[in-house]
XYZ file of C-alpha atoms in Angstrom:
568
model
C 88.088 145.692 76.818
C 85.741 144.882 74.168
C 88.289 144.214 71.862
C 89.542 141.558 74.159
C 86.021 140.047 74.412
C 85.915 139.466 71.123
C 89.593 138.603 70.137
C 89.679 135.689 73.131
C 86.518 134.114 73.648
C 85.194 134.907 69.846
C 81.187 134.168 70.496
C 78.960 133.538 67.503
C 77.603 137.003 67.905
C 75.106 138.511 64.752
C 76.401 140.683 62.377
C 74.877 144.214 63.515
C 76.833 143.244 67.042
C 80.056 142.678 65.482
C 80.152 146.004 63.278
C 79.638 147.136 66.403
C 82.684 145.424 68.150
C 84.623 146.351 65.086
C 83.670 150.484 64.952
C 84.586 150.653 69.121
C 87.789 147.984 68.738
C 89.607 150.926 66.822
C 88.908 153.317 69.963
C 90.362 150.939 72.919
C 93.697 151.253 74.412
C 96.042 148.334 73.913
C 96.517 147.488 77.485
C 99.371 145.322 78.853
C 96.785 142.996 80.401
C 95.218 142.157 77.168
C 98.987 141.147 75.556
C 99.481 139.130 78.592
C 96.249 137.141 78.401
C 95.731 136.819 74.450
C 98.165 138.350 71.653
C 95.197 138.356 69.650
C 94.075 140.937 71.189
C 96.245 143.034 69.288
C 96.601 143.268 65.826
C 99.620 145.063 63.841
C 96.847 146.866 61.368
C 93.148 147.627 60.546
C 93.391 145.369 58.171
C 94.004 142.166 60.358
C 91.465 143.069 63.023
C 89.252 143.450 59.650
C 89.705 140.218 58.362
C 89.305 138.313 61.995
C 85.737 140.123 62.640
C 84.508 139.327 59.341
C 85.489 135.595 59.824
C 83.438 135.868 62.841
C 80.814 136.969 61.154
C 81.108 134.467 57.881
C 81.692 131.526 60.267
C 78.313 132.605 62.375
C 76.638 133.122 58.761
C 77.343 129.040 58.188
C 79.973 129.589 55.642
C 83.043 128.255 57.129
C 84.944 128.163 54.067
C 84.529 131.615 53.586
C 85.315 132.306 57.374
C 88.245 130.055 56.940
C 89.847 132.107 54.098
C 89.488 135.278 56.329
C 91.116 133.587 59.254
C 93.979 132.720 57.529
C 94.402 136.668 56.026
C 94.153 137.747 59.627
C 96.916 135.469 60.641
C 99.405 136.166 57.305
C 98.991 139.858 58.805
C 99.099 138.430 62.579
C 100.551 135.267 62.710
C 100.467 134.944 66.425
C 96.939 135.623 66.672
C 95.844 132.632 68.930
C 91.696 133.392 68.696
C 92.192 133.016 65.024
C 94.770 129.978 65.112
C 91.837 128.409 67.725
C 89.219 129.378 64.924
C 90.942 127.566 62.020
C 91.893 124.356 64.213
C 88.176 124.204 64.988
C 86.900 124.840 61.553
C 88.965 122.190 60.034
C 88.073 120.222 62.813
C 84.278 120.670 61.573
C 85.283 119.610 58.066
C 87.064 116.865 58.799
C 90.888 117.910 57.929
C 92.165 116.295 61.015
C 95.550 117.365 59.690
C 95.303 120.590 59.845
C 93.083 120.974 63.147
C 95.986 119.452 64.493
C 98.418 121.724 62.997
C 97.026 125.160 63.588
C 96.358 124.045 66.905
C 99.948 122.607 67.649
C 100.989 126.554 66.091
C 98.414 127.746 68.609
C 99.984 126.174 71.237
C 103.911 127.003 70.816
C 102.795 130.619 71.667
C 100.118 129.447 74.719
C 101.152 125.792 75.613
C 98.068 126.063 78.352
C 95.581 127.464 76.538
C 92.283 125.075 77.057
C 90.895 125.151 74.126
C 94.095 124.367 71.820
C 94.933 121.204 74.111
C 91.596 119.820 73.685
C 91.460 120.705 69.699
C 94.619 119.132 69.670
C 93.383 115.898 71.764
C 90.444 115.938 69.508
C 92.889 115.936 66.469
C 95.001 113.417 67.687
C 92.080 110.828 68.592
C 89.971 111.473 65.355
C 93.337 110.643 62.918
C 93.915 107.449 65.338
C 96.170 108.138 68.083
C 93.897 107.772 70.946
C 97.010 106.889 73.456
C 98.596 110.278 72.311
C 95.284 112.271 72.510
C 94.433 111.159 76.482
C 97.289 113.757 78.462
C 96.631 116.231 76.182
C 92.580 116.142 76.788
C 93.704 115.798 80.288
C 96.217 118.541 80.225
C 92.704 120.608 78.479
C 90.293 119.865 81.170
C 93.172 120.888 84.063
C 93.876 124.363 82.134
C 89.804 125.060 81.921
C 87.540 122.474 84.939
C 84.556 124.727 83.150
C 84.153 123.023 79.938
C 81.739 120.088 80.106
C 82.574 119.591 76.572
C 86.351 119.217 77.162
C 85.246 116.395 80.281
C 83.019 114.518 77.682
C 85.537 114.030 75.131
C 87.965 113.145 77.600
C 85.448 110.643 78.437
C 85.072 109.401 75.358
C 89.062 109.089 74.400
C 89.486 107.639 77.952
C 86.242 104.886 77.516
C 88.441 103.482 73.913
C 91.739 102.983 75.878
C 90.391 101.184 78.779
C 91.250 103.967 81.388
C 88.384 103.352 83.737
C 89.829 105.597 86.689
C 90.461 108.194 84.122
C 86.748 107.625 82.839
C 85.418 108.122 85.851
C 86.626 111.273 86.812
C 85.718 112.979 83.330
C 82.195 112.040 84.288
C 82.248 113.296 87.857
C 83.408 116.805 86.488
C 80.570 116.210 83.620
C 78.411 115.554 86.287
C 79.100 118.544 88.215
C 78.714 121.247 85.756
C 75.510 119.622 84.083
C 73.605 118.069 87.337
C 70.767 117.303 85.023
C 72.322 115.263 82.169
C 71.413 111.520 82.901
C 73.477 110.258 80.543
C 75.762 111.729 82.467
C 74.603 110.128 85.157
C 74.626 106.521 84.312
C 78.389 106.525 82.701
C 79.714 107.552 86.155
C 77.617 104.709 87.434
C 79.148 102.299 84.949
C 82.418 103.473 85.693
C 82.511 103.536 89.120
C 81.076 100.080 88.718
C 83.872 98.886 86.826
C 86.432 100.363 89.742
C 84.598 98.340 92.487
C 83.002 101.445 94.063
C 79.708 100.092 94.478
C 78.488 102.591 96.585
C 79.371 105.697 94.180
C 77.963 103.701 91.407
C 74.138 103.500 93.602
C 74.501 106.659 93.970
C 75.288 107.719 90.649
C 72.649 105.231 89.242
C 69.700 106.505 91.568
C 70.269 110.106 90.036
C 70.963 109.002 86.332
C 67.178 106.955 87.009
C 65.853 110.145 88.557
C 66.388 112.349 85.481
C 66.147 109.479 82.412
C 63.884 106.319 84.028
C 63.658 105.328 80.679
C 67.157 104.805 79.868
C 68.366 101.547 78.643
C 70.721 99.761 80.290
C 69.622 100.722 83.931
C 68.148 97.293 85.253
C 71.106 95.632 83.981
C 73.651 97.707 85.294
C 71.802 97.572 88.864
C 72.409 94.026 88.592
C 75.478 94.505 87.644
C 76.209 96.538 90.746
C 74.443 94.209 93.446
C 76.626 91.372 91.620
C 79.660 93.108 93.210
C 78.087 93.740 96.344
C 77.591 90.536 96.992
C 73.891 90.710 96.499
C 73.598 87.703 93.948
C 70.656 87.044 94.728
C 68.998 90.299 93.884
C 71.554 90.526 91.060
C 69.895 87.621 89.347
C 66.372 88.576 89.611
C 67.602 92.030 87.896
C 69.513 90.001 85.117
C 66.313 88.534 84.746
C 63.842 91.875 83.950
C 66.282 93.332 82.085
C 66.442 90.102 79.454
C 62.945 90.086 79.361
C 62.634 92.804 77.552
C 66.419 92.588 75.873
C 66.088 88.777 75.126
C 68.810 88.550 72.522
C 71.102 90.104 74.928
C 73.577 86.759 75.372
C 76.275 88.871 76.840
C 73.837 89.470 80.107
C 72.330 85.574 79.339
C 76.156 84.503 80.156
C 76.501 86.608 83.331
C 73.286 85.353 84.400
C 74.551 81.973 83.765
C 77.731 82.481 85.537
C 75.650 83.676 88.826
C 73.392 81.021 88.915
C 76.361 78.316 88.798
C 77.977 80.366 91.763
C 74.477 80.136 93.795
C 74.711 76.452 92.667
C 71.408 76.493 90.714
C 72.286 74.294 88.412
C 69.128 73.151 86.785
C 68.383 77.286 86.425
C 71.688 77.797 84.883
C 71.585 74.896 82.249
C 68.552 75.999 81.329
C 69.755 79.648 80.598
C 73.325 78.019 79.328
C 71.044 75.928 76.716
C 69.315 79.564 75.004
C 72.734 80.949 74.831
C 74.256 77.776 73.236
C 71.325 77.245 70.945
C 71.795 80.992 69.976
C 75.473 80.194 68.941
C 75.225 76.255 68.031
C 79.242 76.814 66.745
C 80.250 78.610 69.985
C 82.615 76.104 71.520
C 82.689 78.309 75.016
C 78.743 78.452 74.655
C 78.205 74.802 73.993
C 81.265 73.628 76.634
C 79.072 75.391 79.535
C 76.033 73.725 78.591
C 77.333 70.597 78.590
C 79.310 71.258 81.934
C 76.135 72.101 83.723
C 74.246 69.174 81.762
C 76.482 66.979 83.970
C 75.621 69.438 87.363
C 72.041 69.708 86.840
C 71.872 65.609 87.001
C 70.545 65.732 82.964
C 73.011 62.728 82.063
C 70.678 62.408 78.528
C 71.344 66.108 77.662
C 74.994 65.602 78.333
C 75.790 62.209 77.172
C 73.903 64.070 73.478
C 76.173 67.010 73.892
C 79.180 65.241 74.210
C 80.001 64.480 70.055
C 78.879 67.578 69.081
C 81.397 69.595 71.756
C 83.993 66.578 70.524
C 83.418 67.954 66.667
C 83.360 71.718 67.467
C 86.958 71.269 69.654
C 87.773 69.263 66.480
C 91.966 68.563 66.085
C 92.465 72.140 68.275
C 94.479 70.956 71.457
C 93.053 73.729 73.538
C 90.126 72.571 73.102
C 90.522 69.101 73.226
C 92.038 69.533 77.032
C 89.103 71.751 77.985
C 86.868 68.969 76.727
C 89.118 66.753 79.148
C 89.332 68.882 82.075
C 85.139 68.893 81.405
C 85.123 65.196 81.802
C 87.358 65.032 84.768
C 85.176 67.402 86.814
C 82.330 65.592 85.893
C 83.888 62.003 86.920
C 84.315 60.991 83.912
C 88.272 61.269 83.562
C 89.034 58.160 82.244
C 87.154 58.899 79.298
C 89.198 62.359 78.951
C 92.486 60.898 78.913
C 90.848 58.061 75.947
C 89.811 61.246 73.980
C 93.089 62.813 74.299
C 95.133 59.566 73.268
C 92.989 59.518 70.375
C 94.377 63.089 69.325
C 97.510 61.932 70.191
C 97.747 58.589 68.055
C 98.088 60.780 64.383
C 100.091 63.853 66.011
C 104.292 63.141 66.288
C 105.750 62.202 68.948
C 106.678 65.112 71.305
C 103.198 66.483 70.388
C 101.804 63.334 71.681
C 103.232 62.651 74.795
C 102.952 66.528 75.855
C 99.352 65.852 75.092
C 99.443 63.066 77.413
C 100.739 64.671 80.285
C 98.641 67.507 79.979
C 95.126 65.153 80.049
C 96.514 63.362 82.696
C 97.439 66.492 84.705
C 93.582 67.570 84.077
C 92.805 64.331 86.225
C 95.069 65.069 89.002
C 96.742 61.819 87.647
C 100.553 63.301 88.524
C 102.216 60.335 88.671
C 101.191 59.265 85.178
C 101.785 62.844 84.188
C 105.155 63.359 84.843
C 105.800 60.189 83.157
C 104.924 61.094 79.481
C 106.450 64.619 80.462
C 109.581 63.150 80.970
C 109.293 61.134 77.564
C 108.080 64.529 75.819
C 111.539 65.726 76.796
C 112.899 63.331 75.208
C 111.305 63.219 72.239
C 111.758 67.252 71.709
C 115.102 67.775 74.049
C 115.249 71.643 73.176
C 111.301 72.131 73.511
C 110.410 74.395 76.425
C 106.368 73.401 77.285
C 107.154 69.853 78.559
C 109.913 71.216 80.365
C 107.730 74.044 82.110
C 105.013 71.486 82.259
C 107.242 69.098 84.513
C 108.197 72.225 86.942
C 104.437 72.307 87.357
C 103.695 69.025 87.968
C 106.913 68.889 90.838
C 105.149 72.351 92.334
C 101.408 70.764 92.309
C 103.177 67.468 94.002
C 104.737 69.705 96.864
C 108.233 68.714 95.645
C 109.461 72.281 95.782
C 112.534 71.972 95.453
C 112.591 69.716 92.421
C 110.159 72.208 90.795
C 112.558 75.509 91.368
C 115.322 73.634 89.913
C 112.652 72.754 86.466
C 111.975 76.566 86.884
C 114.869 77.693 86.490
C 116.657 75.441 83.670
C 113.332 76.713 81.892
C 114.326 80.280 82.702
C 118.003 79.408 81.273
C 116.240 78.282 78.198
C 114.348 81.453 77.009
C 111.255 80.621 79.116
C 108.903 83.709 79.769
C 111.079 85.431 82.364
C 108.133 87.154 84.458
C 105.919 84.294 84.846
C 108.588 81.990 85.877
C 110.682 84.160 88.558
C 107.166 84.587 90.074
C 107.197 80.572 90.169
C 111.048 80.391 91.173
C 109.961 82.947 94.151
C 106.961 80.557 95.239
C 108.714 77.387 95.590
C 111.652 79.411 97.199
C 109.040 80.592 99.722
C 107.400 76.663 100.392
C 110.799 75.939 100.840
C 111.448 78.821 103.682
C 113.600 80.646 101.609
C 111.838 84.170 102.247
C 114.629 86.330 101.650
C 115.278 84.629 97.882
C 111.302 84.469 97.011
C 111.409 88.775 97.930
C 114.514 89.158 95.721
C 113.329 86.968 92.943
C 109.944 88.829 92.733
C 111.750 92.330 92.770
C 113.253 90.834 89.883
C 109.978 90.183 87.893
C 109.000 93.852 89.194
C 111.829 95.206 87.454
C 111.028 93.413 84.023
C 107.499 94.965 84.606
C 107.262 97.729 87.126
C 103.176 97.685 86.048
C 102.368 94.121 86.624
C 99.169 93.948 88.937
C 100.340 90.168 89.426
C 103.726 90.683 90.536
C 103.042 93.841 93.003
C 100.430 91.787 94.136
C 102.982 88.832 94.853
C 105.582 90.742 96.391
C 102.934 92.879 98.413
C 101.153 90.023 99.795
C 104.880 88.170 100.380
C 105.677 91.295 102.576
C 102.420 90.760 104.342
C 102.431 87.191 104.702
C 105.975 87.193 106.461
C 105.029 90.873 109.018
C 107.899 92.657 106.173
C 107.742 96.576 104.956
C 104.238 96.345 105.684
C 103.936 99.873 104.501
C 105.609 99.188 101.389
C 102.934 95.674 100.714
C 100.055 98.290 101.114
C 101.242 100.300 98.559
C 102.133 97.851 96.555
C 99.356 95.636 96.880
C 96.834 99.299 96.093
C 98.795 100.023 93.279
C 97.694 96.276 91.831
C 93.993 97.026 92.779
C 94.153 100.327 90.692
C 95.112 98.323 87.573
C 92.475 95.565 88.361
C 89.802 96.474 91.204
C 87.691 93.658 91.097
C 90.162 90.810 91.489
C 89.531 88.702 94.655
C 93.171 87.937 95.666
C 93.995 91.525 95.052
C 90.947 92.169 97.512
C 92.238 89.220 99.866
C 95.575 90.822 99.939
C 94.541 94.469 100.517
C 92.524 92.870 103.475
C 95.503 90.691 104.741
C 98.036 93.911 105.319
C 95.191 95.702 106.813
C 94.957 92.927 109.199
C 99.100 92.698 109.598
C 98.774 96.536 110.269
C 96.252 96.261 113.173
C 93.193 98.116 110.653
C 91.118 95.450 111.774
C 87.832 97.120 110.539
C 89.059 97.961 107.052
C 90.678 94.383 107.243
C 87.388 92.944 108.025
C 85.464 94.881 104.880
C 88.126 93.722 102.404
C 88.156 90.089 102.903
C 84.044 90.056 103.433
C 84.340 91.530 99.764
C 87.160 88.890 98.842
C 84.908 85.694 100.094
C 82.352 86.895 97.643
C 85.002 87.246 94.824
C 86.467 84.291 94.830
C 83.303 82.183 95.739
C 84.430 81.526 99.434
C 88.546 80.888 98.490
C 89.308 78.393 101.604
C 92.457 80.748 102.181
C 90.023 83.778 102.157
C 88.111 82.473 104.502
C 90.992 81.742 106.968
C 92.531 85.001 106.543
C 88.786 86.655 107.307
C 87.924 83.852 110.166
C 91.261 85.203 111.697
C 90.102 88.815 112.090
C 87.067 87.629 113.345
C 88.887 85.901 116.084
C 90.714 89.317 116.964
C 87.478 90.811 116.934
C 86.300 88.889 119.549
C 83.577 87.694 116.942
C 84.357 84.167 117.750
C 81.446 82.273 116.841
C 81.705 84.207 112.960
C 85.610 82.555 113.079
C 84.295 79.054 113.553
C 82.199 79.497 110.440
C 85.063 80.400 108.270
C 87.042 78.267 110.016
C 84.554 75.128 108.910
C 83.672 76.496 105.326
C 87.367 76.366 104.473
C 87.734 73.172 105.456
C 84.365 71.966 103.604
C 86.114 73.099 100.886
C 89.946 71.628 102.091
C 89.729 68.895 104.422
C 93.849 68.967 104.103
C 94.349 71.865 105.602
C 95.956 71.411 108.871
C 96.553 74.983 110.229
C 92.473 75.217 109.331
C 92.274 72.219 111.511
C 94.495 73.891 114.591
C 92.303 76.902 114.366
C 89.231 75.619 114.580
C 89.961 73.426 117.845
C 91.727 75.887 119.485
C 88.953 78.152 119.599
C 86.054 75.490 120.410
């Protein structure tokens, strides 16, 4: 057996004890259990076993080319020798041949295609020479063959952390955390993780213990803040934004999420001040400066604006993106006639499809429809074949209620090469204004065959099911699986809540759409769909309050109206 000690889990082990291992190796029995778990547990000659023990040794000794060379005359005598095939994977690995870690541990793995180690060589390989996307199953595949390895969880970690794969992040640092309950660092990535997944109470948790063992750690005021942000807790939230960028002042990517809190809490004096350090950190920032002035106007500091004005005007310069955001910026601030001037400026130099699109568009910003849909029509005449005035009509029609005008704009767009996804989901909306449910479910399983991954579509069709009391099962899945790919999206959140409420989970129904006001910054829909639950709860005085905050923020909504009086 102690030549199976040594052949599969190869230890850096001194030289006296492998002489040792090498004198009683020659004296075991080759057992069938050994052949089964490792065939490098038996060699063909002295010779082989030879050269692997003194590879051992040479690689312990810190002379890995040396132990290399002796590796590779053990495997020309054994080539199926998987301790030595691991050993030269992980000394190239150490060198920096990325090539051949990947090789020997690919010829590793043709004999033992679960063998831990090789996968996560292999997934090491793969990531380090640039195919992170390749390298995730396998370090997956690693961690499933051997749950022991902390070091086979961290990578995966790591690998998972560059791709985006939150979910996938998170559980490498659970299983981190629960072979190495001390490691804080540990600690605080599950808590930034489960942060970024919406599980706000896993990420406390995590973040108490990660404090606990590292209460010096960077980071951990800010991502406490970041935590009570998504509990709701903005208050808190901001006071924690606050002591963490007193001591990380330069920090503007905090400085902006502060910003954006305080404008949701409606502090606008607070949040133009912070806006102003982040602008004046990043005077050519057009996003940086177009917030300050927005909450110039807010905070009642007409001076400050009416000064920020040219220079937002010169940064947007002849960009049309920009020059529309600058418009959409005036319109919110009542200033729209002076948008729609600044637009028909850009317009007077630009040709002629270019400038009545323009027109339309700074018009549209206005909620000037009428007008809109005039120079859209003349944009389609100027450019007949062009597709964006076209679209841009469809949405003026759906924003006017004229549904049926705007599915028949939809889909002449979609005969014309328009983006097929985004438009069905349009078709299917107007077809549902218009009753049609049956057409707005087949249109969307149309979209959701183009993209079978699309949060947005499973979220449509889900919440369509739900809406209309249809394969309510089906929604909830549907509308989780969207959730999974984006977990902190308010509709989402709204619709998980809304087939809860369909299927009778009142309670679970009732925690969603709490969580979905706070998303979406008290969505008057959101707030009727979580007023209704209340009134099934008996809760009836909590349903009048949603019932009047939605209409606060839509005094046109008539089935908020009906609501409300029928339960005074």
């Amino acid at each position: 057996m102690v030549a199976v000690w040594a052949a599969c889990y190869a230890p850096r082990v001194k030289l006296l004890v492998l002489a040792s291992l090498l004198a009683l190796a020659f004296c075991l029995p080759r057992t069938a259990h050994c052949a089964a778990a490792d065939s490098s547990g038996i060699y063909p000659n002295e010779e082989a076993l030879r050269h692997y023990v003194a590879g051992l040794a040479l690689e312990e000794g810190g002379d890995p080319g040396e132990a290399l060379r002796e590796f590779y005359r053990a495997l020309a005598l054994d080539p199926h020798s998987i301790a030595a095939l691991r050993h030269v994977s992980e000394l190239a690995a150490r060198q920096g041949d990325v090539a051949q870690s990947q090789e020997f541990a690919e010829r590793g793995l043709a004999l033992a295609p679960h063998d831990g180690r090789l996968l996560w060589l292999k997934g090491a390989a793969l990531f380090n020479g640039g195919h992170p996307a390749d390298a995730l199953p396998v370090l997956e595949a690693a961690l499933d063959a051997d749950s022991g390895q902390v070091e086979y969880a961290r990578t995966l970690a790591h690998v998972a952390e560059a791709l985006g794969r939150t979910s996938v992040v998170a559980r490498a640092w659970r299983r981190t955390t629960a072979l190495e309950e001390e490691d804080g660092e540990a600690w605080f990535q599950l808590a930034a993780a489960e942060t970024r997944l919406g599980h706000f109470t896993a990420a406390e948790r995590a973040l108490a213990t990660a404090r606990d063992l590292a209460p010096e750690r960077p980071g951990l005021t800010f991502l406490e803040g970041w935590i009570r942000e998504g509990q709701g807790r903005r208050p808190e939230a901001i006071e924690l934004f606050r002591k963490h960028l007193a001591t990380h002042a330069d920090d503007l990517a905090t400085r902006r999420r502060l910003v954006q809190l305080l404008a949701r809490e409606r502090r606008w004096d607070e949040a133009y001040h912070e806006a102003h350090v982040v602008s004046a950190a990043q005077p050519e920032d057009f996003v940086a400066l177009e917030v300050e002035t927005d909450l110039a106007f807010r905070a009642k500091r007409r001076p400050a604006a009416e000064a920020l004005l040219p220079k937002l005007e010169a940064v947007a310069g002849r960009d049309p993106d920009r020059i529309l955001r600058v418009v959409g910026l005036l319109g919110r601030n009542g200033r729209g006639p002076q948008g729609v001037a600044l637009a028909d400026r850009w317009g007077a130099t630009a040709p002629a499809g270019e400038r009545e699109q323009m027109a339309a568009q700074s018009r549209a910003l206005i909620d000037d429809t009428r007008g809109a849909l005039v120079h859209a029509r003349l944009a389609i005449i100027a450019e007949p074949d062009s597709l964006a005035p076209r679209q841009l009509a469809a949405s003026l029609f759906q924003t006017r209620h004229e549904y049926a005008a705007a599915e028949s704009a939809w889909t002449d767009g979609l005969g014309r090469g328009a983006d097929s996804l985004s438009t069905l989901l349009s078709i299917a909306f107007c077809r549902e204004q218009l009753g049609d449910i049956p057409g707005a479910e087949h249109t969307v399983r149309d979209a959701l065959r183009i993209d079978p991954g699309n949060p947005r579509t499973l979220n449509f069709l889900g919440y369509l099911l739900a809406d209309h009391s249809r394969a309510l099962d089906e929604a909830l899945q549907l509308i989780q699986r969207a959730l999974e790919l984006d977990p902190d999206n308010g509709a989402y959140i709204d619709s998980l809540g809304w087939v809860y409420y369909r299927l009778g989970r009142l309670p679970e129904s009732r925690q969603q759409l709490e969580r979905a006001v706070q998303l979406t910054d008290g969505d008057p829909v959101v707030r009727e769909h979580l007023g209704d639950v209340y009134k099934e709860l008996k809760m009836l005085e909590m349903a009048r309050q949603q019932y009047r905050l939605g209409l606060a923020a839509d005094a046109s909504n008539t089935k908020l109206k009906a609501k409300l009086a029928q339960i005074r």
